[in-house]
Short mmCIF file of C-alpha atoms and ligand atoms in Angstrom, two decimals:
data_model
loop_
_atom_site.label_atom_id
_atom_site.label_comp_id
_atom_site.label_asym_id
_atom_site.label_seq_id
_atom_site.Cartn_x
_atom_site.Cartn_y
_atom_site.Cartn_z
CA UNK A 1 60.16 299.83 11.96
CA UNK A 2 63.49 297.97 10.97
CA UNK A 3 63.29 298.82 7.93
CA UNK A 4 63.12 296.49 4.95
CA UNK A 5 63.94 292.95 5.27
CA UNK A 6 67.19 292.28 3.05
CA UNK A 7 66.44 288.70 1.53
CA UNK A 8 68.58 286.76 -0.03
CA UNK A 9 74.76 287.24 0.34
CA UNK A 10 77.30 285.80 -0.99
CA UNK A 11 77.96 282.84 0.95
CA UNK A 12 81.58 281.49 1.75
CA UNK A 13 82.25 278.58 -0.01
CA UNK A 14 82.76 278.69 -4.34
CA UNK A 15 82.96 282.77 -3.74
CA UNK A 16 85.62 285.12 -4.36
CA UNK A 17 86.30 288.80 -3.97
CA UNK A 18 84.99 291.05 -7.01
CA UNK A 19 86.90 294.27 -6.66
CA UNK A 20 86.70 294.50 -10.82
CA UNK A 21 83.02 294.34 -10.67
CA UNK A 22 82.66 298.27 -10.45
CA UNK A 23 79.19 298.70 -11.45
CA UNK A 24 77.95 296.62 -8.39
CA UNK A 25 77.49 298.38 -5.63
CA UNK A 26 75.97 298.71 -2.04
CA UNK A 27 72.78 300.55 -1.11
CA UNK A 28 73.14 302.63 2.19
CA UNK A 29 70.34 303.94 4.17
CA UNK A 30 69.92 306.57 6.76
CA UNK A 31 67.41 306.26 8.77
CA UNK A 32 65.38 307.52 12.52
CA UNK A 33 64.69 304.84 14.70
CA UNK A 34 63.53 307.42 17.35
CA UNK A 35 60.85 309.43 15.76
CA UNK A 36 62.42 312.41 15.62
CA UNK A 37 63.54 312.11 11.92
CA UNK A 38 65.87 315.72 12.09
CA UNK A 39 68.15 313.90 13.81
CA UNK A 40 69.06 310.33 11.98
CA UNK A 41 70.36 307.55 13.89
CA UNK A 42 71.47 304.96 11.89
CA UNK A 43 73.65 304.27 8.84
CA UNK A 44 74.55 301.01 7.45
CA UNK A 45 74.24 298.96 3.96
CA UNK A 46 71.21 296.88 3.36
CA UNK A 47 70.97 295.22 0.34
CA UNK A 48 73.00 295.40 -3.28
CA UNK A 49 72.30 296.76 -6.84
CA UNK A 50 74.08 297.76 -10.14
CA UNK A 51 74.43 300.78 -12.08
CA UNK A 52 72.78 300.30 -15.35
CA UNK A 53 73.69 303.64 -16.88
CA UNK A 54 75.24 306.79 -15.78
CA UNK A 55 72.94 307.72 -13.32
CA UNK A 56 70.75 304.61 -12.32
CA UNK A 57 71.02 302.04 -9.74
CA UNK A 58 69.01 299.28 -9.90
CA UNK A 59 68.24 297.19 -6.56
CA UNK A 60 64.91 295.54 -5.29
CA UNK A 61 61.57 297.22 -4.17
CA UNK A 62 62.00 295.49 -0.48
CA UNK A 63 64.81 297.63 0.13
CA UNK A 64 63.37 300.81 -1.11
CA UNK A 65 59.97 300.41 1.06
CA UNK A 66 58.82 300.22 4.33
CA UNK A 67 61.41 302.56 5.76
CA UNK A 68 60.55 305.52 8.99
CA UNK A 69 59.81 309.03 7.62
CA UNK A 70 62.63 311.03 6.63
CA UNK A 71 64.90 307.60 5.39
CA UNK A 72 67.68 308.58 2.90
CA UNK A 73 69.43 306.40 0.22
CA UNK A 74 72.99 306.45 -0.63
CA UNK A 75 75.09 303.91 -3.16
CA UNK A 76 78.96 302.86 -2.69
CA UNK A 77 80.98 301.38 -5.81
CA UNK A 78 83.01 300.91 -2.95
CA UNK A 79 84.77 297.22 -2.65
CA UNK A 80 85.27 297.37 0.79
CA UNK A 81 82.00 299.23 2.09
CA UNK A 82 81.65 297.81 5.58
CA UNK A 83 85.78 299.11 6.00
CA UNK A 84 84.64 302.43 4.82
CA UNK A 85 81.76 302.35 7.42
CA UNK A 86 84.12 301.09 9.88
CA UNK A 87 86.73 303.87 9.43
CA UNK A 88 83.81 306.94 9.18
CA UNK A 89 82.06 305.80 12.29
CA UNK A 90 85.53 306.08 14.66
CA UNK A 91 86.06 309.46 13.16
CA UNK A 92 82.67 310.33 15.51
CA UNK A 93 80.83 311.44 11.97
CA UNK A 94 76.74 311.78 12.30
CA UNK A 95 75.17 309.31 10.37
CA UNK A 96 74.01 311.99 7.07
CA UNK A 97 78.20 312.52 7.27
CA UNK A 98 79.13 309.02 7.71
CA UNK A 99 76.72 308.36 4.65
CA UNK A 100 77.64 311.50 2.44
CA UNK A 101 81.80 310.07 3.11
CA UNK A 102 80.92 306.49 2.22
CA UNK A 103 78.56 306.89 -0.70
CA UNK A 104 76.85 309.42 -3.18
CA UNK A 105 72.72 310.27 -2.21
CA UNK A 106 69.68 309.24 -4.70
CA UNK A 107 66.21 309.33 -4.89
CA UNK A 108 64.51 305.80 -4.63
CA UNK A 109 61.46 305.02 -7.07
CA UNK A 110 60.56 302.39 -6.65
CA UNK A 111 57.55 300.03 -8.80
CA UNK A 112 54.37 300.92 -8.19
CA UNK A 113 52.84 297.77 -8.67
CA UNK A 114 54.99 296.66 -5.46
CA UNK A 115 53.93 294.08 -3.57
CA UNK A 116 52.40 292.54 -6.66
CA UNK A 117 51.87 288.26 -6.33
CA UNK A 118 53.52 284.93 -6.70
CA UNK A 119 53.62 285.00 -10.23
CA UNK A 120 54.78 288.80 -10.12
CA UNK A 121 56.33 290.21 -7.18
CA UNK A 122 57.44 294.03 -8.89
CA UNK A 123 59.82 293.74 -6.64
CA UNK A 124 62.21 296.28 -8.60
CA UNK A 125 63.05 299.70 -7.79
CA UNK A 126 66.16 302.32 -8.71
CA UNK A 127 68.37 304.78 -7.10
CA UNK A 128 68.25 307.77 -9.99
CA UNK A 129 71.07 310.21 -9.40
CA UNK A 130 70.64 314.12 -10.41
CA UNK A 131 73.36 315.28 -13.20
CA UNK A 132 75.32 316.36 -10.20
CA UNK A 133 75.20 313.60 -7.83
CA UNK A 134 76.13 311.61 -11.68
CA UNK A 135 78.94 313.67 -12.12
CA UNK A 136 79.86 313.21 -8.06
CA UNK A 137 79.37 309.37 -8.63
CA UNK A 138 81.84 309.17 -11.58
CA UNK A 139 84.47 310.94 -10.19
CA UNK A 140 85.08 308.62 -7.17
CA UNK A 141 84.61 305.43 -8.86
CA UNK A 142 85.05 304.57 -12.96
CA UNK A 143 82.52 302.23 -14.23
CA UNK A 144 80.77 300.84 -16.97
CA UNK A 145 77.38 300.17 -16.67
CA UNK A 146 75.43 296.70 -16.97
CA UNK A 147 74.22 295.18 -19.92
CA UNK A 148 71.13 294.48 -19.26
CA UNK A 149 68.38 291.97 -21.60
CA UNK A 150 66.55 292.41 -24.28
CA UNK A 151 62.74 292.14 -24.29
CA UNK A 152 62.09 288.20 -23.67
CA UNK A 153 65.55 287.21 -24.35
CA UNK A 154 65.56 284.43 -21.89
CA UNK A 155 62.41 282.99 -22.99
CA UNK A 156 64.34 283.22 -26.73
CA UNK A 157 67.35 281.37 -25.29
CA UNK A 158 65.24 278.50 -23.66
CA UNK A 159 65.47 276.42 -20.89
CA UNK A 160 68.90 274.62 -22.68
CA UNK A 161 70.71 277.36 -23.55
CA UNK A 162 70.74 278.46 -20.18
CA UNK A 163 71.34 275.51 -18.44
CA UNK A 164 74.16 275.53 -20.62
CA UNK A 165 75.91 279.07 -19.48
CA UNK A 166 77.59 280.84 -16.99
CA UNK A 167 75.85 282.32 -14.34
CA UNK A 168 76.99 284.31 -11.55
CA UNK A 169 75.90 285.96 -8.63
CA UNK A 170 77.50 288.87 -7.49
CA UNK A 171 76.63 291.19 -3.75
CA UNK A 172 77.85 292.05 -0.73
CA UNK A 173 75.72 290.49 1.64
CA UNK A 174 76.23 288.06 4.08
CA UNK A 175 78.04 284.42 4.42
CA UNK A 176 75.95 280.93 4.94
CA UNK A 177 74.21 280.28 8.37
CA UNK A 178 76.68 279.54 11.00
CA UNK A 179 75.37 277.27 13.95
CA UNK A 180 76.41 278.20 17.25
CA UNK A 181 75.45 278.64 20.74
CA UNK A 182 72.70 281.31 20.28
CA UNK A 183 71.77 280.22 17.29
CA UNK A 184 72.26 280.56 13.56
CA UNK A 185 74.08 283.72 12.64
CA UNK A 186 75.16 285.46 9.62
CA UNK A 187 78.48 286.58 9.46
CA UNK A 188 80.44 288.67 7.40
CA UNK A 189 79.10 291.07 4.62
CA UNK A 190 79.64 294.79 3.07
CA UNK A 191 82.42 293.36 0.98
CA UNK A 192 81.64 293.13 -2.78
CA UNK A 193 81.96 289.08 -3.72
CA UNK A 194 80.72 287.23 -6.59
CA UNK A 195 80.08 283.13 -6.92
CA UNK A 196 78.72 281.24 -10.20
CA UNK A 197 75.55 279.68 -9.64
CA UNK A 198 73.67 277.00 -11.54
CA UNK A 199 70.72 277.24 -13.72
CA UNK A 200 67.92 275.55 -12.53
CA UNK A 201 64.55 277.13 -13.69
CA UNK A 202 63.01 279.78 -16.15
CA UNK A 203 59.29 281.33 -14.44
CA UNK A 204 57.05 283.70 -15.79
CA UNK A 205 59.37 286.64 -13.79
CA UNK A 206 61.51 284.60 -11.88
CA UNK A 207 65.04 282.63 -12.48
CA UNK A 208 65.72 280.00 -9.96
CA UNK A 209 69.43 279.33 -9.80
CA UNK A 210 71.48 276.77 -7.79
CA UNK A 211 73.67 277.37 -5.18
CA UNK A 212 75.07 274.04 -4.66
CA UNK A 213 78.42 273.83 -3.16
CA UNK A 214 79.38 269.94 -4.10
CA UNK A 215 78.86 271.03 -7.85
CA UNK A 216 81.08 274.25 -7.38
CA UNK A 217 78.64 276.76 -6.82
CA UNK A 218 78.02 279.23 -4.59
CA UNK A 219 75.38 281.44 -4.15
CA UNK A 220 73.49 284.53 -1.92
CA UNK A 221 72.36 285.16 1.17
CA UNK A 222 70.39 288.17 3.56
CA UNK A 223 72.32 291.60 2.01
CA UNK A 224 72.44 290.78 -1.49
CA UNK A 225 69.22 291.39 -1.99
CA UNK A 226 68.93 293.93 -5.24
CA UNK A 227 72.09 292.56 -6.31
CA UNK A 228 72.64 291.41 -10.14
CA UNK A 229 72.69 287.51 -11.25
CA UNK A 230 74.74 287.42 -14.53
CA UNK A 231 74.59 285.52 -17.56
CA UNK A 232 77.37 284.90 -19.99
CA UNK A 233 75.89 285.41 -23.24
CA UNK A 234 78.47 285.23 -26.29
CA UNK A 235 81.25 286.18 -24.24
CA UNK A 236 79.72 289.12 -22.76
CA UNK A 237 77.47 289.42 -19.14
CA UNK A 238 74.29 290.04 -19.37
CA UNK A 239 72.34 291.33 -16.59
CA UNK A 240 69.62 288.94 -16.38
CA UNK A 241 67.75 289.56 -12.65
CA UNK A 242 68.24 291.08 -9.45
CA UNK A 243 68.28 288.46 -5.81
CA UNK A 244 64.78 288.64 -3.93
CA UNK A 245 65.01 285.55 -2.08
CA UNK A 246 65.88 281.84 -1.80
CA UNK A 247 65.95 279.63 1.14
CA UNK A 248 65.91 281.13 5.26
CA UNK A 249 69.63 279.73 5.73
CA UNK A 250 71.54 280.20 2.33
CA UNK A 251 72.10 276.89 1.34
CA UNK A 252 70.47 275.69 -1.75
CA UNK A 253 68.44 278.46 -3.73
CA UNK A 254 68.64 282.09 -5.22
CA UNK A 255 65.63 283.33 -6.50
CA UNK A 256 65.91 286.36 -9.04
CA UNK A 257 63.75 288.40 -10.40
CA UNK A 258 63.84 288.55 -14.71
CA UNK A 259 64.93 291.96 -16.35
CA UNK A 260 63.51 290.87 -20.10
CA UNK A 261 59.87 290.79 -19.08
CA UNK A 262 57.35 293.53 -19.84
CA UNK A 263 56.64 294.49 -16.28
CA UNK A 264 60.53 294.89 -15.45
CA UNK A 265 61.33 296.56 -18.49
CA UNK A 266 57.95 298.47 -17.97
CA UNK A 267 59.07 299.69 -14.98
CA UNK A 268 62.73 300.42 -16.29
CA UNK A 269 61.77 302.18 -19.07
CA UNK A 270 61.46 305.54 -17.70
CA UNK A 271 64.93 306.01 -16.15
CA UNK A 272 67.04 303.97 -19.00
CA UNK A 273 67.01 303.43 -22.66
CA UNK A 274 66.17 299.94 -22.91
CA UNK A 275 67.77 297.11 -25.35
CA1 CA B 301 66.12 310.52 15.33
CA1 CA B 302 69.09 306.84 -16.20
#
């Protein structure tokens, strides 16, 4: 009834803000937690995604799913989104306002082949924005939309080539575990960061990057789930998979689901012209 499980945010060390990164953005939800879904109760950001044309926001079938009747979705380009939360909520909004001030509303489709297996999770899924809600999204924030893969590209590139470039994580979930006295917490989060990560393995549908800090990288953690892993390729990034997962405490793994397969792009294909 909690709603989705965000996976995999940016963790502290090797990260830095990304208030250029204006195509990255944070997926809000409004949802009942009462069952009485005409009156919404909560509001907050879950997870991350990009805008990979003018009116499509790609994020991860986990955040889409498993919600209480009646859920809404919302995105913010916003860098600061938790601030924006912050400042709606002591202006005694509702929820649908606090959302609606923070954030433009979407519809969610999201794979239907979700939950697939290990060796193909279809865990993808969009925000796709009427002309109006388009038009509504453009005139509070200016961006350019991702550049996402072409069919098998990675595959193309091999195992060398990649090992060999610049990748980079980029989400506004939140920092490493923290151990204290209750436990290990999470803290931080709803700011838009971005860390490089290392290249560590090409799968059928996944990309398992490193998030080592001794070698300079950082890496994701529970909120930045849906959120984009880049690749430099000739000088230009590359939008090469979306965070699902990677290890329970944030320390050592990011693993991203592959945009240049056929089940991704069969997915994507209805909602963008493809590469
Ligand atoms: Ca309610
Ligand atoms: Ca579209």
């Amino acid at each position: 009834m909690a709603g989705a499980t965000p996976a995999s945010a940016i963790n502290t060390y090797n990260a830095q803000p990304a208030p250029e990164r204006h195509e990255v953005g944070a997926l809000l939800v409004v949802w009942d937690r009462d069952l009485n879904p005409a009156t919404p109760d909560v509001i907050d950001w879950y997870c991350s995604g990009t805008m990979i044309d003018e009116n499509t926001f790609l994020t991860a079938a986990h955040c889409t799913t498993d919600w209480a009747p009646g859920v809404r979705f919302f995105v913010s380009l916003e860098q600061d989104v938790q601030g924006e939360l912050d400042k709606a909520k002591a202006d005694g909004l509702t929820p649908e306002q606090i959302a609606a001030k923070v954030g433009v509303e979407g519809t969610a489709h999201t794979s239907p082949d979700y939950p697939g297996n290990s060796a193909d999770a279809h865990d993808i899924a969009v925000v796709e924005f009427t002309d109006a809600q388009a038009a509504a999204l453009a005139v509070r924030w200016s961006f350019t939309p991702a550049t996402l893969p072409t069919a098998g590209q990675f595959d193309a590139m091999g195992t060398r080539q990649l090992d060999a470039a610049t990748w980079q994580v980029m989400g506004y979930g939140t920092q490493e575990a923290l151990n204290g006295p209750g436990g290990q917490a999470h803290p931080g989060g709803g700011v838009r960061m971005k860390a490089e990560v290392g290249f560590d393995a090409l799968n059928k549908t996944w990309v398992r990057l490193a998030m080592n800090e001794s070698r300079g990288y950082g890496g994701a953690c529970y909120g930045d789930s849906g959120g984009p892993n880049f690749v430099t390729v000739d000088g230009e990034l590359v939008l090469a998979a979306t965070t699902i997962t990677g290890d329970g405490p944030c320390y050592a793994t990011n693993v991203s689901y592959r945009l240049d397969t056929p089940s991704a792009r069969g997915f994507l294909d209805e909602f963008v012209d493809l590469p």
